[in-house]
PDB file of C-alpha atoms in Angstrom:
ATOM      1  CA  UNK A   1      -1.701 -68.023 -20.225  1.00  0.00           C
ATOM      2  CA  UNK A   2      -0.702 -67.131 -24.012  1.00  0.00           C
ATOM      3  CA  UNK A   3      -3.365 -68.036 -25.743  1.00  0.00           C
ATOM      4  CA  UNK A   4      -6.018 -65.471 -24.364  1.00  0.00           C
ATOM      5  CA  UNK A   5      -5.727 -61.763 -23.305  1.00  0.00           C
ATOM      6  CA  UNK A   6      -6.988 -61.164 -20.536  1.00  0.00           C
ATOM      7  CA  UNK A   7      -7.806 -57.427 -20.804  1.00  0.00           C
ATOM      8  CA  UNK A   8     -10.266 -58.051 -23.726  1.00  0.00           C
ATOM      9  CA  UNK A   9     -11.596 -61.277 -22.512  1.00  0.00           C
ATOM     10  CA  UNK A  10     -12.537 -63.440 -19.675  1.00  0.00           C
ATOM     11  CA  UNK A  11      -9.654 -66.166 -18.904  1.00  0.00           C
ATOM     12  CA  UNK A  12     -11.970 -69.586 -18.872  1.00  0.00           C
ATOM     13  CA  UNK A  13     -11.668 -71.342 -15.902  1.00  0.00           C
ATOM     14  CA  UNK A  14     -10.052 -74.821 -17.159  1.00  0.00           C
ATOM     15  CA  UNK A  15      -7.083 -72.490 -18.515  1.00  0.00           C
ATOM     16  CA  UNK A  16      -5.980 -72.326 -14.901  1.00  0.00           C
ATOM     17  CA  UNK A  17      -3.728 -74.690 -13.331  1.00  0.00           C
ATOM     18  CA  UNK A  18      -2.560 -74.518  -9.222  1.00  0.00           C
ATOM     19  CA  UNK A  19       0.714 -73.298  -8.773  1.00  0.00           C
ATOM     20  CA  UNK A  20       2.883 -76.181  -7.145  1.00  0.00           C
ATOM     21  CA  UNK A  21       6.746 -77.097  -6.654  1.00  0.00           C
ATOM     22  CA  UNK A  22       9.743 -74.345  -5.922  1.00  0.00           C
ATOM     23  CA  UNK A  23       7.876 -71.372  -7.642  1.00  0.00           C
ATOM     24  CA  UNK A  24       4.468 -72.473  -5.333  1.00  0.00           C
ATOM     25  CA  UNK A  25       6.358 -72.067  -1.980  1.00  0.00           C
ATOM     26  CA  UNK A  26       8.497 -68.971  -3.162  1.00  0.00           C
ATOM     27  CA  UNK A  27       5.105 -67.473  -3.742  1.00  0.00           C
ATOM     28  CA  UNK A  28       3.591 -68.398  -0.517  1.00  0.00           C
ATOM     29  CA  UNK A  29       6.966 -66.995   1.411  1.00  0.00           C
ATOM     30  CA  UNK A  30       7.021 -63.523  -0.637  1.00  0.00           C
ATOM     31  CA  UNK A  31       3.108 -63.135   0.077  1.00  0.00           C
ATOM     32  CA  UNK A  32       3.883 -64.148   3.926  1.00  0.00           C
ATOM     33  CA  UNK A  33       5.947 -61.067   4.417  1.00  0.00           C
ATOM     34  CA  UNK A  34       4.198 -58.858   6.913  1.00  0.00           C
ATOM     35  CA  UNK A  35       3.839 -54.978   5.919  1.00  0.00           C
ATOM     36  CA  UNK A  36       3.046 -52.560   8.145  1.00  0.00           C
ATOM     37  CA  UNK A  37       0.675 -49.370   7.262  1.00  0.00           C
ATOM     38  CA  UNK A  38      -1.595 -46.768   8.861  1.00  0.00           C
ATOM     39  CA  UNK A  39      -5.396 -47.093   8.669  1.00  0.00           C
ATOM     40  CA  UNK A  40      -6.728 -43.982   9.929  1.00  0.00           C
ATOM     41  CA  UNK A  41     -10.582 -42.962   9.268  1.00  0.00           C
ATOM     42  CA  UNK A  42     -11.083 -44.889   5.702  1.00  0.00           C
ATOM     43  CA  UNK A  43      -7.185 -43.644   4.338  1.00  0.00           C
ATOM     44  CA  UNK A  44      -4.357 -46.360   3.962  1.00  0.00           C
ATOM     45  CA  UNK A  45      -1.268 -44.280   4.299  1.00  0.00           C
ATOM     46  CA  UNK A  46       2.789 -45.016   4.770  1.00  0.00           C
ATOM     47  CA  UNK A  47       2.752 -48.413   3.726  1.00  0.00           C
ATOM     48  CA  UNK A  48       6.568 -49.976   4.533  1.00  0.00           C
ATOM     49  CA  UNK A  49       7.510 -53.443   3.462  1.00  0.00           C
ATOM     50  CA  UNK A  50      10.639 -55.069   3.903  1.00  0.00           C
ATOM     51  CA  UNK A  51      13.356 -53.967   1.664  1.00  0.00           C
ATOM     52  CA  UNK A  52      13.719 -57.548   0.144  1.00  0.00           C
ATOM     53  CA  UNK A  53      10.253 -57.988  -0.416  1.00  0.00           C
ATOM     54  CA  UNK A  54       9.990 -58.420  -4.213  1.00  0.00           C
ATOM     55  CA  UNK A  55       7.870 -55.804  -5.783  1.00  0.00           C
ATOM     56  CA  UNK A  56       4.799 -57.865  -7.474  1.00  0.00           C
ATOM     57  CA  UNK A  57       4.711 -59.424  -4.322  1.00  0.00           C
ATOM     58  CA  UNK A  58       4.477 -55.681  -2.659  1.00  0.00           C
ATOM     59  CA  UNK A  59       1.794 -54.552  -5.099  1.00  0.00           C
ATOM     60  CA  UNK A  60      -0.293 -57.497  -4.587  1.00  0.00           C
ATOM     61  CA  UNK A  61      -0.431 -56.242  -1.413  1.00  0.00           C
ATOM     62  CA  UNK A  62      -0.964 -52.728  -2.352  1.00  0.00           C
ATOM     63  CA  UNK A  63      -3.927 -54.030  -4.153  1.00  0.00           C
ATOM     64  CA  UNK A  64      -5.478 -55.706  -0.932  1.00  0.00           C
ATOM     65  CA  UNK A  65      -4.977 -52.506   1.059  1.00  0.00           C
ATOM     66  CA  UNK A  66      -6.771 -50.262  -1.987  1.00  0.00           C
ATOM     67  CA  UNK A  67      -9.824 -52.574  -0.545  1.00  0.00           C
ATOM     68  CA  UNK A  68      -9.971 -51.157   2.534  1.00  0.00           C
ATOM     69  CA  UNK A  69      -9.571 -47.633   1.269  1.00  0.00           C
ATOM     70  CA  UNK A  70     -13.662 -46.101   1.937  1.00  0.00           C
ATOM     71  CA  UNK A  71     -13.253 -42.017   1.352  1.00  0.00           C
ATOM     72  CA  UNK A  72     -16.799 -41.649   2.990  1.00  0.00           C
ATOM     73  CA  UNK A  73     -15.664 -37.626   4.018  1.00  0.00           C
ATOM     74  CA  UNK A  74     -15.260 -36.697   0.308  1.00  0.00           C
ATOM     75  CA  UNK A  75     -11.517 -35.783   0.573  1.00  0.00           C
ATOM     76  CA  UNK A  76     -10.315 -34.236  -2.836  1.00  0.00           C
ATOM     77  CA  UNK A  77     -13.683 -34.516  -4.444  1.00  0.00           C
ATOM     78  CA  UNK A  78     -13.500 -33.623  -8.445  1.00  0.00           C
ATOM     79  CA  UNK A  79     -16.556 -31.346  -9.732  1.00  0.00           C
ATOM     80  CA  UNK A  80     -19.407 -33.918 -10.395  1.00  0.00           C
ATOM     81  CA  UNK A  81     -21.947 -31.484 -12.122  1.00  0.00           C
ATOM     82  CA  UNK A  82     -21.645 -32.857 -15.179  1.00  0.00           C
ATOM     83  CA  UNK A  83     -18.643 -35.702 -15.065  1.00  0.00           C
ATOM     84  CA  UNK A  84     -21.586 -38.799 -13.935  1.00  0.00           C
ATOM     85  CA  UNK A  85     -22.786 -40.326 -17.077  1.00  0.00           C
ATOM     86  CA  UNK A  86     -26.788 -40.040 -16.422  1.00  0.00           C
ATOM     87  CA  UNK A  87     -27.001 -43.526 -16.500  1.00  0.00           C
ATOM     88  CA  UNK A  88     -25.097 -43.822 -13.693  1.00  0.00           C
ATOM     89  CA  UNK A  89     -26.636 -40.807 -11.629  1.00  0.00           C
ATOM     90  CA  UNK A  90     -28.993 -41.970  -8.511  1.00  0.00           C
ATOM     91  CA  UNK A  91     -32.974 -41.906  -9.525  1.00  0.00           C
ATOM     92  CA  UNK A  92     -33.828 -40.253  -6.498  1.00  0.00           C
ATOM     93  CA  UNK A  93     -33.192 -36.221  -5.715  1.00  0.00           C
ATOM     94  CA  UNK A  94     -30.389 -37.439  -3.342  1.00  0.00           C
ATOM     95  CA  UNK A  95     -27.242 -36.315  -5.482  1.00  0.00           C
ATOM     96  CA  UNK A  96     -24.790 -36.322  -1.941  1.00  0.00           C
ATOM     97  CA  UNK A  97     -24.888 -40.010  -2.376  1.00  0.00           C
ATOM     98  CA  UNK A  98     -22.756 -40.448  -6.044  1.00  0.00           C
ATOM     99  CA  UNK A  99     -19.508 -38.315  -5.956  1.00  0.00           C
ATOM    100  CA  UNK A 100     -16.179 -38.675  -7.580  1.00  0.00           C
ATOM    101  CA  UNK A 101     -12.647 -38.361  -5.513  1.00  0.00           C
ATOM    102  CA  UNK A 102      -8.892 -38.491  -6.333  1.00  0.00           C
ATOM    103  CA  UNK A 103      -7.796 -41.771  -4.416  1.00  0.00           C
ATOM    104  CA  UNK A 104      -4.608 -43.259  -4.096  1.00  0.00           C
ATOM    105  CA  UNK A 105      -4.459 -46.890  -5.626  1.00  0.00           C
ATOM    106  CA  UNK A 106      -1.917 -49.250  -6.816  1.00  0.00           C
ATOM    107  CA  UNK A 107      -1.899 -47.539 -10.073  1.00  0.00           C
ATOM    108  CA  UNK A 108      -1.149 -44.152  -8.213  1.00  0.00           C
ATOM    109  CA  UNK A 109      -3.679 -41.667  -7.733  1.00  0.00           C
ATOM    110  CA  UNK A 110      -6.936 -41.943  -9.500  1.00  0.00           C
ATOM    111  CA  UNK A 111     -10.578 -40.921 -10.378  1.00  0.00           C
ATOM    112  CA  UNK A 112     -12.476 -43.005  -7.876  1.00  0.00           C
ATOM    113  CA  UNK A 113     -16.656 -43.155  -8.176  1.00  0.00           C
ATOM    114  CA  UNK A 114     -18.388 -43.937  -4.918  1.00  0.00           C
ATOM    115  CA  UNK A 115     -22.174 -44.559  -4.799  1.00  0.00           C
ATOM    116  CA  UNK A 116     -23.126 -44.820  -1.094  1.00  0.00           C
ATOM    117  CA  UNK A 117     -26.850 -46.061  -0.372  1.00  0.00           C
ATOM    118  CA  UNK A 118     -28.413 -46.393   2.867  1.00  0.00           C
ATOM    119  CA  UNK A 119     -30.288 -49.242   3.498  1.00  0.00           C
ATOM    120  CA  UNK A 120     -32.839 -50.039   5.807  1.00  0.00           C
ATOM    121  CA  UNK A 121     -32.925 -53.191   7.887  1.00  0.00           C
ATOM    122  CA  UNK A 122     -35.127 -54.691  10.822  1.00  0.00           C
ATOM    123  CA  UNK A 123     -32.397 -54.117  13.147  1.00  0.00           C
ATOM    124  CA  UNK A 124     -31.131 -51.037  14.511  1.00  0.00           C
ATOM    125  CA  UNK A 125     -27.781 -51.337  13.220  1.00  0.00           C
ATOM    126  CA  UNK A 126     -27.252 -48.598  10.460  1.00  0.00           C
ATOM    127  CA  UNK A 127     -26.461 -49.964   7.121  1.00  0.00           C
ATOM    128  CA  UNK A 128     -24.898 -48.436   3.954  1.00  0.00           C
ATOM    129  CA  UNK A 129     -23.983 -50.245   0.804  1.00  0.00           C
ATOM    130  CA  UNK A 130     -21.113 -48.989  -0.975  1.00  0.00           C
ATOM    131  CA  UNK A 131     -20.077 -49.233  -4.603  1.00  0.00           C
ATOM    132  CA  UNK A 132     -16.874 -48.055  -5.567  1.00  0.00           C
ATOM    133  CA  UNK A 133     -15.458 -47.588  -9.170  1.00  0.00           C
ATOM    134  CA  UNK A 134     -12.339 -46.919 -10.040  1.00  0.00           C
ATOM    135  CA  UNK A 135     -10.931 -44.892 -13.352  1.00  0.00           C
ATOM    136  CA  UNK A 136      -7.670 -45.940 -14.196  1.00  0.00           C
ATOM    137  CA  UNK A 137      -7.868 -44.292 -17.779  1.00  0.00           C
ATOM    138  CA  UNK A 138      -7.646 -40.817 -14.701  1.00  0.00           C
ATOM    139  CA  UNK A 139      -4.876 -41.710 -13.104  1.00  0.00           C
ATOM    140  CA  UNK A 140      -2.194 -39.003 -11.804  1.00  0.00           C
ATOM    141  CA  UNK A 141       0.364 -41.469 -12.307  1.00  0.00           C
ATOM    142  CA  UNK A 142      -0.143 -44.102 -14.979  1.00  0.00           C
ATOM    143  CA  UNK A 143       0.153 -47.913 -13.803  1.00  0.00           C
ATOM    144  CA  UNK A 144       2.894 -50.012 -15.357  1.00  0.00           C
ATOM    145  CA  UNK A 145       2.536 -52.506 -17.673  1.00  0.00           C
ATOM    146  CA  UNK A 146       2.535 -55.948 -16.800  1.00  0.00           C
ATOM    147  CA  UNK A 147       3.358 -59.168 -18.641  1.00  0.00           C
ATOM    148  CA  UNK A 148       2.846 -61.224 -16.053  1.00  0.00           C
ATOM    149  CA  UNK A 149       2.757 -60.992 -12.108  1.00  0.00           C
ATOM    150  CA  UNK A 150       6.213 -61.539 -11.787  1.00  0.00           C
ATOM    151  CA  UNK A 151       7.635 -59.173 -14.599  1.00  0.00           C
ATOM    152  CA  UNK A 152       6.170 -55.580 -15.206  1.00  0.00           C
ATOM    153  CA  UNK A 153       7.352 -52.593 -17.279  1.00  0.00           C
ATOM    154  CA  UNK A 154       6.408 -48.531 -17.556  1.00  0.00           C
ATOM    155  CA  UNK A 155       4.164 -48.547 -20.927  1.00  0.00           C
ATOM    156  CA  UNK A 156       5.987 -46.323 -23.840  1.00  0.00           C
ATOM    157  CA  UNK A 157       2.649 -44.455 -24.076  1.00  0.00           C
ATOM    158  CA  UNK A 158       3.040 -44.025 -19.890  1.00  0.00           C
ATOM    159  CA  UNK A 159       6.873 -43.150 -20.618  1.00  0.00           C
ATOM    160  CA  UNK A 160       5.690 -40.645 -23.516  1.00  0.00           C
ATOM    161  CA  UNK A 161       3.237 -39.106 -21.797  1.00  0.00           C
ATOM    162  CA  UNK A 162       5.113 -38.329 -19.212  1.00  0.00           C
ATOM    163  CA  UNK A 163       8.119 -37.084 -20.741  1.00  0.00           C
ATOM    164  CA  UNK A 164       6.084 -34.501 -22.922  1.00  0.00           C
TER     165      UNK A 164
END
C-alpha cells in the first residue's frame, strides 16, 4: 500500500486485498515453520527457528511470542516516581498496580508499562485485567526499519545512534 503511511494514519479497510497465488502459499509455508522456545513463569526466552526460516517470517513470530510475555514479578523494574504521566497514574492509593519494566520485544529490549487491576467477579476464580504498553521510542536496541514485511533495513538514525 503506497498511497497511505501507515505510521501516521489508519490503512482503510477496502485498501486491503487477500494475498493469493505463489506468494499466498510461500507465506503460509514460511509461517508453518514450527519454533521452539521456553515459557517459564511469564518470560519467553531462547527462541530457535530453523536456520532457513526467512527472517520477517521469524519476527512475525517474535511478535506473537511478545504476547505472551506477562512480567507480573516486576523483573528489571525502572524508577516509576515520577516517569507515569499523571494521567495515566491509577485514581486509587494503590500505586503497586502501574509499574514500568525493561522487557524484551521484537524491537529488542524496551520500556514496557503494565497496569494490573483486580477485578471482582461472582465466581471464585481470581481475576486480573492487564494492560500492557509498550515504549519503543526506550528501546535498548532500536527496531529496524521496515518497508514492507518482506524487506527491512537498520534506520540511519538507528545506525547513527549507535555508532556515536
Amino acid at each position: 500500500i503506497e498511497s497511505v503511511n501507515p505510521t501516521q494514519q489508519q490503512v482503510p479497510e477496502n485498501l486491503f486485498r487477500p494475498l493469493t497465488g505463489k506468494d499466498a502459499d510461500q507465506m503460509i509455508k514460511d509461517l508453518s515453520r514450527p519454533i521452539n522456545f521456553l515459557y517459564v513463569r511469564g518470560n519467553v526466552r531462547e527462541i530457535k527457528q530453523e536456520a532457513d526460516d526467512p527472517e520477517w517470517s521469524v519476527n512475525v513470530k517474535k511478535g506473537l511470542l511478545s504476547i505472551l510475555e506477562v512480567n507480573l514479578d516486576k523483573r528489571k523494574q525502572l524508577d516509576q516516581s515520577s516517569s507515569i504521566p499523571r494521567v495515566l497514574r491509577p485514581q486509587s492509593s494503590n500505586e503497586d498496580s502501574m509499574y514500568k519494566v525493561m522487557e524484551p520485544s521484537i524491537g529488542g529490549e524496551c520500556e514496557t508499562l503494565y497496569k494490573v487491576s483486580p477485578h471482582t467477579s461472582s465466581s471464585d476464580d481470581p481475576i486480573m485485567y492487564i494492560t500492557k504498553v509498550r515504549n519503543y521510542d526506550n528501546c535498548l536496541d532500536r527496531p529496524m526499519y521496515f518497508s514492507s514485511m518482506f524487506h527491512g533495513k537498520r534506520c540511519a538514525e538507528c545506525v547513527k545512534e549507535r555508532s556515536d
